[in-house]
């Protein structure tokens, strides 16, 4: 399936495999160890091909998810590291949502949806959170590809680059305090909404909840 969706996948993998093997063989010629270094080159080339495969699959997954309701929540729940994620702490029936992430940087509010709607949602949630966390840094992120926004595929990198402002003990303390803000929130899809799904039906379901 991945091969059908990414025509360049096989050429890239073969290029890495053969390229690394060729470099190892040529280096071996210098010392007369080409037949010793060739197997090592093939092993390293195979490892490189696997890495290329993983990255291109990940890129394809994010490309499909981008712009779909629930995509940011899905990406946050798959973050590497010790993050405390609370999805859809605020939202609208149009599937705009604000997600709250707690970690060493402090509190990160991540918004997805129409920019003109999530701006006010983000401001309201930031005000609520600030009453509880005091001087703890609060960052806000809007998912998108416009200026000042963070593309979905770069969310992990963006989060990891944030400075470490608080200790693990403070994270635990803040998590307990933020639990007091828990509310029903908005029901979001469990992952990116499939393309072709009828938004009207999803919105009707959310209103009923």
Backbone as a printed PyTorch tensor [residue, N CA C, xyz], in Angstrom:
tensor([[[  0.8320,  -1.2020,   0.0000],
         [  0.0000,   0.0000,   0.0000],
         [  0.8730,   1.2620,   0.0000]],

        [[  1.8820,   1.2760,   0.8780],
         [  2.7660,   2.4270,   0.9420],
         [  3.4860,   2.6340,  -0.3840]],

        [[  3.8420,   1.5330,  -1.0390],
         [  4.5310,   1.6230,  -2.3270],
         [  3.6370,   2.2610,  -3.3750]],

        [[  2.3280,   1.9490,  -3.3520],
         [  1.4030,   2.5420,  -4.3220],
         [  1.2300,   4.0370,  -4.0750]],

        [[  1.2510,   4.4340,  -2.8000],
         [  1.0230,   5.8360,  -2.4620],
         [  2.2820,   6.6840,  -2.5950]],

        [[  3.4470,   6.0630,  -2.5070],
         [  4.7160,   6.7880,  -2.5730],
         [  5.5940,   6.1370,  -3.6350]],

        [[  5.5090,   6.6470,  -4.8440],
         [  6.2370,   6.0480,  -5.9680],
         [  7.7540,   6.1480,  -5.8010]],

        [[  8.2080,   7.1240,  -5.0250],
         [  9.6550,   7.3150,  -4.8670],
         [ 10.2340,   6.4870,  -3.7260]],

        [[  9.3900,   5.7490,  -3.0080],
         [  9.8640,   5.0160,  -1.8340],
         [ 10.9450,   3.9960,  -2.1800]],

        [[ 10.6590,   3.1060,  -3.1370],
         [ 11.6120,   2.0490,  -3.4930],
         [ 12.9150,   2.6220,  -4.0450]],

        [[ 12.8630,   3.5960,  -4.9860],
         [ 14.1230,   4.1860,  -5.4560],
         [ 14.9610,   4.7950,  -4.3270]],

        [[ 14.3070,   5.4610,  -3.3830],
         [ 15.0360,   6.0490,  -2.2570],
         [ 15.6970,   4.9690,  -1.4110]],

        [[ 14.9550,   3.9120,  -1.1070],
         [ 15.4980,   2.8380,  -0.2700],
         [ 16.6540,   2.1300,  -0.9580]],

        [[ 16.4840,   1.8370,  -2.2540],
         [ 17.5600,   1.1890,  -3.0030],
         [ 18.7810,   2.0970,  -3.1160]],

        [[ 18.5230,   3.3860,  -3.3200],
         [ 19.6200,   4.3430,  -3.4320],
         [ 20.4600,   4.3990,  -2.1680]],

        [[ 19.7780,   4.4160,  -1.0210],
         [ 20.5040,   4.4490,   0.2530],
         [ 21.2800,   3.1530,   0.4640]],

        [[ 20.6240,   2.0160,   0.2170],
         [ 21.2720,   0.7120,   0.4060],
         [ 22.5190,   0.5770,  -0.4600]],

        [[ 22.3520,   0.8280,  -1.7650],
         [ 23.4730,   0.6550,  -2.6910],
         [ 24.5310,   1.7330,  -2.5130]],

        [[ 24.0900,   2.9460,  -2.1850],
         [ 25.0400,   4.0440,  -2.0070],
         [ 25.9810,   3.7980,  -0.8400]],

        [[ 25.4260,   3.3900,   0.2960],
         [ 26.2620,   3.1250,   1.4720],
         [ 27.1830,   1.9320,   1.2140]],

        [[ 26.6460,   0.8920,   0.5610],
         [ 27.4660,  -0.2870,   0.2520],
         [ 28.6140,   0.0830,  -0.6850]],

        [[ 28.3290,   0.9280,  -1.6820],
         [ 29.3680,   1.3380,  -2.6290],
         [ 30.4670,   2.1430,  -1.9380]],

        [[ 30.0680,   3.0330,  -1.0310],
         [ 31.0580,   3.8340,  -0.3010],
         [ 31.9580,   2.9320,   0.5420]],

        [[ 31.3380,   1.9600,   1.2200],
         [ 32.1230,   1.0330,   2.0460],
         [ 33.0960,   0.2270,   1.1830]],

        [[ 32.6350,  -0.2120,   0.0110],
         [ 33.4900,  -0.9980,  -0.8880],
         [ 34.6680,  -0.1670,  -1.3850]],

        [[ 34.3920,   1.0770,  -1.7820],
         [ 35.4540,   1.9440,  -2.2950],
         [ 36.4720,   2.2850,  -1.2100]],

        [[ 35.9850,   2.5160,   0.0030],
         [ 36.9160,   2.7630,   1.1070],
         [ 37.7700,   1.5300,   1.3760]],

        [[ 37.1510,   0.3540,   1.2370],
         [ 37.8870,  -0.8880,   1.4440],
         [ 38.9890,  -1.0850,   0.4340]],

        [[ 38.7900,  -0.5800,  -0.7900],
         [ 39.8200,  -0.7070,  -1.8190],
         [ 41.1150,  -0.0150,  -1.4150]],

        [[ 40.9880,   1.0550,  -0.6330],
         [ 42.1790,   1.8090,  -0.2290],
         [ 43.1150,   0.9440,   0.6070]],

        [[ 42.5120,   0.1250,   1.4930],
         [ 43.3310,  -0.7050,   2.3860],
         [ 43.3030,  -2.1830,   2.0040]],

        [[ 42.6860,  -2.4910,   0.8710],
         [ 42.5880,  -3.8800,   0.4560],
         [ 41.6210,  -4.6920,   1.3040]],

        [[ 40.6420,  -4.0210,   1.8740],
         [ 39.6700,  -4.6940,   2.7500],
         [ 38.2530,  -4.5980,   2.1810]],

        [[ 38.1730,  -4.4930,   0.8470],
         [ 36.8540,  -4.2650,   0.2550],
         [ 35.8500,  -5.3680,   0.5670]],

        [[ 36.3150,  -6.6170,   0.6290],
         [ 35.3790,  -7.7310,   0.8790],
         [ 35.0300,  -7.8610,   2.3650]],

        [[ 35.8060,  -7.1810,   3.1860],
         [ 35.4780,  -7.1370,   4.6210],
         [ 34.4730,  -6.0160,   4.8950]],

        [[ 34.7100,  -4.8700,   4.2530],
         [ 33.8510,  -3.7080,   4.4960],
         [ 32.5300,  -3.7690,   3.7290]],

        [[ 32.4810,  -4.5480,   2.6400],
         [ 31.2420,  -4.6160,   1.8560],
         [ 30.0580,  -5.1350,   2.6830]],

        [[ 30.1980,  -6.2550,   3.4320],
         [ 29.0600,  -6.7070,   4.2560],
         [ 28.6300,  -5.6640,   5.2890]],

        [[ 29.6300,  -4.9630,   5.8560],
         [ 29.3090,  -3.9040,   6.8120],
         [ 28.5310,  -2.7860,   6.1240]],

        [[ 28.9720,  -2.4420,   4.9030],
         [ 28.2730,  -1.4130,   4.1400],
         [ 26.8470,  -1.8130,   3.8100]],

        [[ 26.6550,  -3.0890,   3.4620],
         [ 25.3010,  -3.5730,   3.1650],
         [ 24.4110,  -3.5100,   4.4040]],

        [[ 24.9860,  -3.8620,   5.5600],
         [ 24.2090,  -3.8190,   6.8080],
         [ 23.8130,  -2.3870,   7.1560]],

        [[ 24.7780,  -1.4700,   7.0360],
         [ 24.4760,  -0.0680,   7.3240],
         [ 23.5050,   0.5060,   6.2970]],

        [[ 23.6590,   0.0800,   5.0380],
         [ 22.7400,   0.5290,   3.9960],
         [ 21.3240,   0.0510,   4.2460]],

        [[ 21.1920,  -1.2000,   4.7120],
         [ 19.8650,  -1.7400,   5.0330],
         [ 19.2320,  -0.9630,   6.1780]],

        [[ 20.0440,  -0.6170,   7.1800],
         [ 19.5440,   0.1830,   8.3010],
         [ 19.0800,   1.5530,   7.8150]],

        [[ 19.8750,   2.1540,   6.9340],
         [ 19.4910,   3.4450,   6.3730],
         [ 18.2000,   3.3640,   5.5780]],

        [[ 18.0220,   2.2660,   4.8270],
         [ 16.8030,   2.0810,   4.0390],
         [ 15.5780,   1.9660,   4.9450]],

        [[ 15.7450,   1.2750,   6.0780],
         [ 14.6380,   1.1470,   7.0420],
         [ 14.2740,   2.5100,   7.6210]],

        [[ 15.2880,   3.3220,   7.9190],
         [ 15.0390,   4.6670,   8.4500],
         [ 14.3000,   5.5140,   7.4230]],

        [[ 14.7320,   5.4330,   6.1630],
         [ 14.0580,   6.1660,   5.0870],
         [ 12.6040,   5.7270,   4.9750]],

        [[ 12.3720,   4.4170,   5.0550],
         [ 11.0090,   3.8880,   4.9740],
         [ 10.1380,   4.4710,   6.0910]],

        [[ 10.6600,   4.4360,   7.3240],
         [  9.8900,   4.9310,   8.4650],
         [  9.5490,   6.4010,   8.3350]],

        [[ 10.5090,   7.1920,   7.8970],
         [ 10.2800,   8.6360,   7.7920],
         [  9.2980,   8.9730,   6.6820]],

        [[  9.3780,   8.2600,   5.5690],
         [  8.4610,   8.5530,   4.4690],
         [  7.0460,   8.0830,   4.7980]],

        [[  6.9380,   6.9840,   5.5280],
         [  5.6150,   6.5350,   5.9780],
         [  5.0190,   7.5720,   6.9190]],

        [[  5.8300,   8.0580,   7.8630],
         [  5.3550,   9.0700,   8.8080],
         [  4.9230,  10.3350,   8.0730]],

        [[  5.7180,  10.7480,   7.0890],
         [  5.3710,  11.9440,   6.3330],
         [  4.0510,  11.7630,   5.5990]],

        [[  3.8310,  10.5700,   5.0510],
         [  2.6030,  10.2860,   4.3300],
         [  1.3940,  10.2950,   5.2680]],

        [[  1.5780,   9.7410,   6.4710],
         [  0.4880,   9.7140,   7.4560],
         [  0.0980,  11.1300,   7.8560]],

        [[  1.0900,  11.9700,   8.1270],
         [  0.8010,  13.3510,   8.5130],
         [  0.1700,  14.1320,   7.3590]],

        [[  0.6110,  13.8690,   6.1420],
         [  0.0380,  14.5530,   4.9830],
         [ -1.4440,  14.2230,   4.8350]],

        [[ -1.8060,  12.9610,   5.0930],
         [ -3.2060,  12.5550,   5.0080],
         [ -4.0380,  13.1630,   6.1300]],

        [[ -3.4320,  13.2570,   7.3220],
         [ -4.1650,  13.7450,   8.4930],
         [ -4.3240,  15.2580,   8.4930]],

        [[ -3.4020,  15.9590,   7.8410],
         [ -3.3850,  17.4170,   7.8990],
         [ -4.7070,  18.0120,   7.4210]],

        [[ -5.2350,  18.9190,   8.2310],
         [ -6.4820,  19.5940,   7.8880],
         [ -7.7350,  18.8580,   8.3000]],

        [[ -7.5940,  17.6280,   8.7860],
         [ -8.7570,  16.8440,   9.2080],
         [ -9.0620,  17.1110,  10.6830]],

        [[-10.3410,  17.2730,  11.0530],
         [-10.6890,  17.4530,  12.4690],
         [-10.1790,  16.2910,  13.3100]],

        [[ -9.5890,  16.6050,  14.4360],
         [ -9.0620,  15.5660,  15.3160],
         [ -7.6100,  15.2210,  15.0550]],

        [[ -7.0210,  15.7890,  14.0030],
         [ -5.6400,  15.4450,  13.6470],
         [ -4.6490,  15.9000,  14.7150]],

        [[ -4.8410,  17.1070,  15.2470],
         [ -3.9160,  17.6100,  16.2630],
         [ -4.0040,  16.7830,  17.5390]],

        [[ -5.2180,  16.4060,  17.9240],
         [ -5.3960,  15.5690,  19.1200],
         [ -4.6660,  14.2430,  18.9480]],

        [[ -4.8040,  13.6570,  17.7660],
         [ -4.1200,  12.3880,  17.4650],
         [ -2.6100,  12.5590,  17.5450]],

        [[ -2.1000,  13.6490,  16.9640],
         [ -0.6540,  13.8910,  16.9690],
         [ -0.1370,  14.0970,  18.3940]],

        [[ -0.8950,  14.8060,  19.2100],
         [ -0.4720,  15.0610,  20.5900],
         [ -0.4430,  13.7770,  21.4070]],

        [[ -1.4160,  12.9210,  21.1980],
         [ -1.4670,  11.6690,  21.9500],
         [ -0.3490,  10.7110,  21.5440]],

        [[  0.3000,  11.0060,  20.4180],
         [  1.4120,  10.1690,  19.9570],
         [  2.7710,  10.8480,  20.1310]],

        [[  2.8040,  11.9180,  20.9250],
         [  4.0680,  12.5970,  21.1810],
         [  5.0280,  11.6840,  21.9290]],

        [[  6.2970,  11.7880,  21.5860],
         [  7.3210,  11.0710,  22.3470],
         [  7.6900,  11.9020,  23.5740]],

        [[  7.9100,  11.2380,  24.6770],
         [  8.2650,  11.9530,  25.8930],
         [  7.1400,  11.9160,  26.9200]],

        [[  7.4120,  12.5310,  28.0630],
         [  6.4560,  12.4980,  29.1730],
         [  5.5760,  13.7480,  29.1610]],

        [[  4.5670,  13.7090,  28.3270],
         [  3.6140,  14.8060,  28.2280],
         [  2.2710,  14.3610,  28.8030]],

        [[  1.5820,  15.2590,  29.4790],
         [  0.2420,  14.9700,  30.0000],
         [ -0.7450,  15.6800,  29.0720]],

        [[ -1.4660,  14.9220,  28.2910],
         [ -2.3280,  15.4870,  27.2460],
         [ -3.7970,  15.3880,  27.6430]],

        [[ -4.4890,  16.5050,  27.5570],
         [ -5.9410,  16.5400,  27.7550],
         [ -6.5440,  17.0950,  26.4650]],

        [[ -7.2070,  16.2480,  25.7070],
         [ -7.7190,  16.6760,  24.4030],
         [ -9.0790,  17.3520,  24.5400]],

        [[ -9.3200,  18.2870,  23.6350],
         [-10.6170,  18.9680,  23.5200],
         [-11.1080,  19.5270,  24.8490]],

        [[-10.2560,  20.3100,  25.5220],
         [-10.6910,  20.9540,  26.7650],
         [-11.6360,  22.1110,  26.4730]],

        [[-11.6420,  22.5650,  25.2290],
         [-12.5900,  23.5850,  24.7750],
         [-12.8240,  23.3500,  23.2920]],

        [[-14.0160,  23.6880,  22.8230],
         [-14.2880,  23.4540,  21.4080],
         [-15.6400,  23.9690,  20.9740]],

        [[-15.9180,  23.7920,  19.6980],
         [-17.1910,  24.2140,  19.1170],
         [-17.8190,  23.0420,  18.3740]],

        [[-19.0570,  23.2120,  17.9900],
         [-19.7380,  22.1670,  17.2230],
         [-19.2180,  22.0760,  15.7950]],

        [[-18.3640,  23.0220,  15.4000],
         [-17.7370,  22.9690,  14.0710],
         [-16.4480,  22.1460,  14.1020]],

        [[-16.1990,  21.4810,  15.2390],
         [-15.0090,  20.6420,  15.4350],
         [-13.7180,  21.4420,  15.5630]],

        [[-13.8430,  22.7390,  15.9110],
         [-12.6650,  23.4870,  16.3430],
         [-12.3940,  23.0590,  17.7790]],

        [[-11.1400,  22.9710,  18.1690],
         [-10.8460,  22.5020,  19.5240],
         [ -9.5270,  23.0610,  20.0350]],

        [[ -9.4440,  23.1430,  21.3510],
         [ -8.1990,  23.4900,  22.0320],
         [ -7.8200,  22.3110,  22.9160]],

        [[ -6.5860,  21.8580,  22.7890],
         [ -6.0720,  20.7470,  23.5870],
         [ -5.0240,  21.2930,  24.5550]],

        [[ -4.9850,  20.7180,  25.7380],
         [ -4.0340,  21.1830,  26.7540],
         [ -2.9550,  20.1260,  26.9880]],

        [[ -1.7140,  20.5690,  26.9260],
         [ -0.5730,  19.6720,  27.1290],
         [  0.2660,  20.2130,  28.2790]],

        [[  0.5860,  19.3470,  29.2090],
         [  1.3970,  19.7330,  30.3630],
         [  2.7190,  18.9760,  30.3160]],

        [[  3.8080,  19.7060,  30.4910],
         [  5.1270,  19.0810,  30.4510],
         [  6.1640,  19.9900,  31.0720]],

        [[  7.4260,  19.6690,  30.8640],
         [  8.5140,  20.4530,  31.4540],
         [  8.5220,  21.9170,  31.0010]],

        [[  8.0790,  22.2390,  29.7760],
         [  8.0310,  23.6550,  29.4060],
         [  6.9810,  24.4430,  30.1920]],

        [[  5.9540,  23.7570,  30.6740],
         [  4.8260,  24.4110,  31.3250],
         [  3.5340,  23.8900,  30.7230]],

        [[  2.6290,  24.8090,  30.4130],
         [  1.3600,  24.4380,  29.7810],
         [  1.3890,  24.8770,  28.3220]],

        [[  1.0220,  23.9710,  27.4360],
         [  0.9490,  24.2870,  26.0040],
         [ -0.4900,  24.0770,  25.5560]],

        [[ -1.1020,  25.1260,  25.0310],
         [ -2.4580,  25.0360,  24.4970],
         [ -2.3590,  24.9450,  22.9800]],

        [[ -2.8950,  23.8830,  22.4290],
         [ -2.7970,  23.6230,  20.9900],
         [ -4.1920,  23.6970,  20.3850]],

        [[ -4.3660,  24.5920,  19.4250],
         [ -5.6800,  24.7930,  18.8090],
         [ -5.6890,  24.2740,  17.3810]],

        [[ -6.7910,  23.6630,  17.0000],
         [ -6.9840,  23.2450,  15.6060],
         [ -8.3810,  23.6550,  15.1650]],

        [[ -8.4860,  24.0600,  13.9010],
         [ -9.7740,  24.4830,  13.3690],
         [ -9.6430,  25.7920,  12.6180]],

        [[-10.7690,  26.4540,  12.3860],
         [-10.7730,  27.7210,  11.6570],
         [-10.0940,  28.8030,  12.4950]],

        [[ -9.0830,  29.4870,  11.9580],
         [ -8.3240,  30.4760,  12.7370],
         [ -9.1890,  31.5450,  13.3960]],

        [[-10.2250,  32.0260,  12.7020],
         [-11.0390,  33.0980,  13.2740],
         [-11.8780,  32.6220,  14.4530]],

        [[-12.0970,  31.3000,  14.5570],
         [-12.8500,  30.7780,  15.6970],
         [-11.9270,  30.3350,  16.8360]],

        [[-10.8070,  29.7140,  16.4890],
         [ -9.9400,  29.1850,  17.5530],
         [ -9.1990,  30.2960,  18.2950]],

        [[ -9.0910,  31.4660,  17.6920],
         [ -8.4060,  32.5730,  18.3620],
         [ -9.0940,  32.9250,  19.6770]],

        [[-10.4210,  33.0550,  19.6370],
         [-11.1570,  33.3870,  20.8620],
         [-11.1820,  32.2020,  21.8270]],

        [[-11.2950,  30.9900,  21.2810],
         [-11.2610,  29.7880,  22.1210],
         [ -9.9520,  29.7170,  22.9000]],

        [[ -8.8760,  29.9860,  22.1950],
         [ -7.5390,  29.9240,  22.7870],
         [ -7.3950,  30.9680,  23.8940]],

        [[ -7.8870,  32.1790,  23.6280],
         [ -7.7940,  33.2550,  24.6210],
         [ -8.5850,  32.9150,  25.8800]],

        [[ -9.7820,  32.3540,  25.6970],
         [-10.6130,  31.9860,  26.8480],
         [ -9.9510,  30.8960,  27.6860]],

        [[ -9.4150,  29.8840,  27.0090],
         [ -8.7930,  28.7780,  27.7390],
         [ -7.5110,  29.2370,  28.4370]],

        [[ -6.7710,  30.1140,  27.7930],
         [ -5.5480,  30.6340,  28.4000],
         [ -5.8720,  31.3990,  29.6780]],

        [[ -6.9730,  32.1380,  29.6520],
         [ -7.3970,  32.8980,  30.8270],
         [ -7.7790,  31.9550,  31.9640]],

        [[ -8.5120,  30.8920,  31.6290],
         [ -8.9210,  29.9050,  32.6410],
         [ -7.7080,  29.2300,  33.2780]],

        [[ -6.7780,  28.8080,  32.4210],
         [ -5.6050,  28.0830,  32.9060],
         [ -4.7120,  28.9770,  33.7610]],

        [[ -4.5600,  30.2350,  33.3510],
         [ -3.6630,  31.1460,  34.0710],
         [ -4.1080,  31.3620,  35.5120]],

        [[ -5.4050,  31.2610,  35.7680],
         [ -5.9050,  31.4290,  37.1380],
         [ -5.4360,  30.2970,  38.0470]],

        [[ -5.1520,  29.1470,  37.4340],
         [ -4.7700,  27.9640,  38.2070],
         [ -3.2580,  27.8100,  38.3150]],

        [[ -2.5410,  28.0960,  37.2310],
         [ -1.0980,  27.7880,  37.1970],
         [ -0.2160,  28.9460,  37.6310]],

        [[ -0.7930,  30.1210,  37.8210],
         [ -0.0080,  31.2560,  38.2950],
         [  1.0540,  31.7000,  37.3080]],

        [[  2.3170,  31.6860,  37.7630],
         [  3.4240,  32.1870,  36.9350],
         [  3.9930,  31.1400,  35.9790]],

        [[  3.4390,  29.9530,  35.9760],
         [  3.9240,  28.9070,  35.0640],
         [  3.7400,  29.3610,  33.6150]],

        [[  4.7640,  29.2280,  32.7760],
         [  4.6360,  29.6490,  31.3730],
         [  3.4980,  28.9220,  30.6510]],

        [[  2.7610,  29.6750,  29.8520],
         [  1.6910,  29.1110,  29.0270],
         [  2.0070,  29.4500,  27.5720]],

        [[  2.1480,  28.4400,  26.7520],
         [  2.4110,  28.6290,  25.3250],
         [  1.1440,  28.3110,  24.5440]],

        [[  0.9320,  29.0360,  23.4600],
         [ -0.2030,  28.6900,  22.6030],
         [  0.2740,  28.3940,  21.1930]],

        [[ -0.3290,  27.3790,  20.6090],
         [  0.0430,  26.9020,  19.2760],
         [ -1.2270,  26.7470,  18.4550]],

        [[ -1.2100,  27.2680,  17.2500],
         [ -2.3180,  27.0660,  16.3120],
         [ -1.7990,  26.2010,  15.1700]],

        [[ -2.4640,  25.0940,  14.9310],
         [ -2.0420,  24.1790,  13.8710],
         [ -2.4830,  24.7090,  12.5110]],

        [[ -1.5570,  24.7650,  11.5750],
         [ -1.8740,  25.2380,  10.2330],
         [ -0.5970,  25.5360,   9.4690]],

        [[ -0.7600,  26.0200,   8.2580],
         [  0.3960,  26.2840,   7.3960],
         [  0.5980,  27.7650,   7.1010]],

        [[ -0.1820,  28.6230,   7.7600],
         [ -0.0310,  30.0550,   7.5460],
         [  1.0420,  30.6220,   8.4740]],

        [[  1.3610,  31.8820,   8.2640],
         [  2.3790,  32.5350,   9.0860],
         [  1.9580,  32.5430,  10.5570]],

        [[  2.8830,  32.2000,  11.4320],
         [  2.5940,  32.1770,  12.8540],
         [  1.9550,  30.8920,  13.3320]],

        [[  1.6800,  29.9670,  12.4210],
         [  1.0840,  28.6830,  12.7760],
         [  2.1390,  27.5760,  12.6950]],

        [[  1.8160,  26.4360,  13.2720],
         [  2.7370,  25.2930,  13.2660],
         [  2.1260,  24.1670,  12.4430]],

        [[  2.7780,  23.7340,  11.3620],
         [  2.2490,  22.6120,  10.5760],
         [  2.1520,  21.3530,  11.4280]],

        [[  1.1530,  20.5390,  11.1620],
         [  0.9350,  19.3180,  11.9350],
         [  2.1860,  18.4420,  11.9630]],

        [[  2.8530,  18.3110,  10.8230],
         [  4.0170,  17.4230,  10.7330],
         [  5.1930,  17.9210,  11.5700]],

        [[  5.1800,  19.2020,  11.9550],
         [  6.2830,  19.7660,  12.7380],
         [  5.9160,  19.9680,  14.2070]],

        [[  4.7500,  19.4980,  14.6040],
         [  4.3010,  19.7120,  15.9780],
         [  5.2460,  19.0680,  16.9870]],

        [[  5.6470,  17.8200,  16.7190],
         [  6.5670,  17.1140,  17.6240],
         [  7.8580,  17.9110,  17.8120]],

        [[  8.4480,  18.3630,  16.7090],
         [  9.6950,  19.1300,  16.7690],
         [  9.5020,  20.4260,  17.5380]],

        [[  8.3820,  21.1050,  17.2720],
         [  8.0910,  22.3730,  17.9470],
         [  7.9980,  22.1740,  19.4600]],

        [[  7.3080,  21.1230,  19.8760],
         [  7.1390,  20.8570,  21.3050],
         [  8.4820,  20.5460,  21.9680]],

        [[  9.3160,  19.7780,  21.2850],
         [ 10.6010,  19.3800,  21.8590],
         [ 11.5680,  20.5570,  21.9790]],

        [[ 11.3650,  21.6030,  21.1830],
         [ 12.2560,  22.7620,  21.2160],
         [ 11.8920,  23.7630,  22.3100]],

        [[ 10.7310,  23.5960,  22.9200],
         [ 10.3300,  24.5250,  23.9750],
         [ 11.2680,  24.3780,  25.1760]],

        [[ 11.5970,  25.4810,  25.8380],
         [ 12.5270,  25.4060,  26.9780],
         [ 11.9270,  24.6510,  28.1610]],

        [[ 12.7900,  24.0170,  28.9460],
         [ 12.3590,  23.3040,  30.1560],
         [ 12.3180,  24.3090,  31.3040]],

        [[ 11.1190,  24.6740,  31.7190],
         [ 10.9550,  25.7280,  32.7190],
         [ 10.5990,  25.2260,  34.1100]],

        [[ 10.0330,  24.0250,  34.2050],
         [  9.5870,  23.5250,  35.5070],
         [ 10.1130,  22.1090,  35.7360]],

        [[ 10.0900,  21.6790,  36.9790],
         [ 10.6110,  20.3620,  37.3530],
         [  9.5170,  19.3010,  37.2230]],

        [[  9.9010,  18.0200,  37.1760],
         [  8.8910,  16.9520,  37.1410],
         [  7.9250,  17.0170,  38.3230]],

        [[  8.4290,  17.4010,  39.5060],
         [  7.5530,  17.5120,  40.6760],
         [  6.5110,  18.6080,  40.4730]],

        [[  6.9160,  19.7060,  39.8530],
         [  5.9730,  20.7910,  39.5750],
         [  4.9410,  20.3640,  38.5380]],

        [[  5.3690,  19.5370,  37.5900],
         [  4.4300,  19.0130,  36.5910],
         [  3.3350,  18.2060,  37.2830]],

        [[  3.7280,  17.3460,  38.2160],
         [  2.7490,  16.5350,  38.9460],
         [  1.7840,  17.4140,  39.7350]],

        [[  2.3220,  18.4410,  40.3820],
         [  1.4870,  19.3480,  41.1720],
         [  0.4940,  20.0970,  40.2890]],

        [[  0.9830,  20.5750,  39.1450],
         [  0.1120,  21.3090,  38.2220],
         [ -0.9710,  20.4090,  37.6460]],

        [[ -0.6260,  19.1590,  37.3840],
         [ -1.6170,  18.2330,  36.8370],
         [ -2.7910,  18.0700,  37.7990]],

        [[ -2.4890,  17.9640,  39.0790],
         [ -3.5480,  17.8240,  40.0790],
         [ -4.4060,  19.0810,  40.1440]],

        [[ -3.7750,  20.2410,  40.0430],
         [ -4.5310,  21.4980,  40.0980],
         [ -5.3700,  21.7070,  38.8450]],

        [[ -4.8200,  21.3210,  37.6960],
         [ -5.5590,  21.4900,  36.4430],
         [ -6.7370,  20.5320,  36.3430]],

        [[ -6.7040,  19.4520,  37.1150],
         [ -7.8250,  18.5060,  37.0980],
         [ -9.1160,  19.1880,  37.5290]],

        [[ -8.9820,  20.2620,  38.3120],
         [-10.1640,  21.0020,  38.7620],
         [-10.8570,  21.7120,  37.6080]],

        [[-10.1340,  21.9160,  36.5100],
         [-10.7240,  22.5790,  35.3430],
         [-11.4490,  21.6040,  34.4340]],

        [[-11.3820,  20.3220,  34.7630],
         [-11.9730,  19.3040,  33.8930],
         [-13.4460,  19.5930,  33.6820]],

        [[-13.8480,  19.5000,  32.4450],
         [-15.2560,  19.6930,  32.0940],
         [-15.5940,  18.7430,  30.9710]],

        [[-16.8260,  18.7300,  30.5920],
         [-17.2520,  17.8120,  29.5330],
         [-16.5290,  18.0920,  28.2280]],

        [[-16.2770,  19.3800,  27.9550],
         [-15.5680,  19.7230,  26.7270],
         [-16.3720,  19.3610,  25.4850]],

        [[-15.6630,  19.1800,  24.3900],
         [-16.3090,  18.8480,  23.1230],
         [-15.8690,  17.4610,  22.6930]],

        [[-16.7870,  16.7050,  22.1210],
         [-16.4550,  15.3590,  21.6450],
         [-15.7490,  15.4670,  20.3030]],

        [[-14.5080,  14.9830,  20.2480],
         [-13.7280,  15.0240,  19.0200],
         [-13.5900,  13.6230,  18.4590]],

        [[-13.3790,  13.4990,  17.1490],
         [-13.1360,  12.1740,  16.5670],
         [-11.9070,  11.5360,  17.1870]],

        [[-11.8980,  10.2170,  17.3020],
         [-10.7400,   9.4930,  17.8240],
         [ -9.7070,   9.3420,  16.7120]],

        [[ -9.0060,  10.4260,  16.4410],
         [ -8.0500,  10.4530,  15.3490],
         [ -8.5790,  11.3360,  14.2360]],

        [[ -7.7830,  11.5570,  13.1820],
         [ -8.2020,  12.4030,  12.0710],
         [ -9.4930,  11.8930,  11.4420]],

        [[-10.4140,  12.7990,  11.1600],
         [-11.6670,  12.4240,  10.5250],
         [-11.3850,  11.9600,   9.1030]],

        [[-11.8320,  10.7670,   8.7110],
         [-11.5510,  10.2620,   7.3640],
         [-12.0560,  11.2040,   6.2860]],

        [[-11.3000,  11.3100,   5.2060],
         [-11.7340,  12.1340,   4.0900],
         [-13.0250,  11.5670,   3.5210]],

        [[-13.9710,  12.4600,   3.2370],
         [-15.2480,  12.0170,   2.6960],
         [-16.3030,  11.8320,   3.7660]],

        [[-15.8860,  11.8790,   5.0480],
         [-16.8690,  11.7470,   6.1230],
         [-17.7950,  12.9540,   6.0930]],

        [[-19.0400,  12.7500,   6.4030],
         [-20.0200,  13.8210,   6.3320],
         [-19.9450,  14.6750,   7.5940]],

        [[-19.4640,  15.9090,   7.4340],
         [-19.3000,  16.8050,   8.5590],
         [-20.6290,  17.0800,   9.2380]],

        [[-21.6950,  17.1730,   8.4670],
         [-22.9950,  17.4900,   9.0460],
         [-23.4200,  16.4200,  10.0400]],

        [[-23.1800,  15.1570,   9.7020],
         [-23.5530,  14.0630,  10.6020],
         [-22.7160,  14.0940,  11.8800]],

        [[-21.4200,  14.3800,  11.7280],
         [-20.5440,  14.4480,  12.8990],
         [-20.9570,  15.5900,  13.8100]],

        [[-21.2510,  16.7500,  13.2350],
         [-21.6580,  17.9030,  14.0280],
         [-22.9670,  17.6360,  14.7540]],

        [[-23.8860,  16.9130,  14.1080],
         [-25.1650,  16.5870,  14.7420],
         [-24.9430,  15.6860,  15.9480]],

        [[-24.0180,  14.7340,  15.7970],
         [-23.7030,  13.8340,  16.9150],
         [-23.1280,  14.6000,  18.0950]],

        [[-22.2610,  15.5630,  17.8120],
         [-21.6370,  16.3560,  18.8710],
         [-22.6720,  17.1920,  19.6080]],

        [[-23.6130,  17.7870,  18.8730],
         [-24.6460,  18.5940,  19.5270],
         [-25.4710,  17.7510,  20.4890]],

        [[-25.7400,  16.5040,  20.1040],
         [-26.5310,  15.6280,  20.9710],
         [-25.8060,  15.3100,  22.2610]],

        [[-24.4610,  15.2750,  22.1960],
         [-23.6780,  14.9690,  23.3870],
         [-23.6180,  16.1570,  24.3370]]])
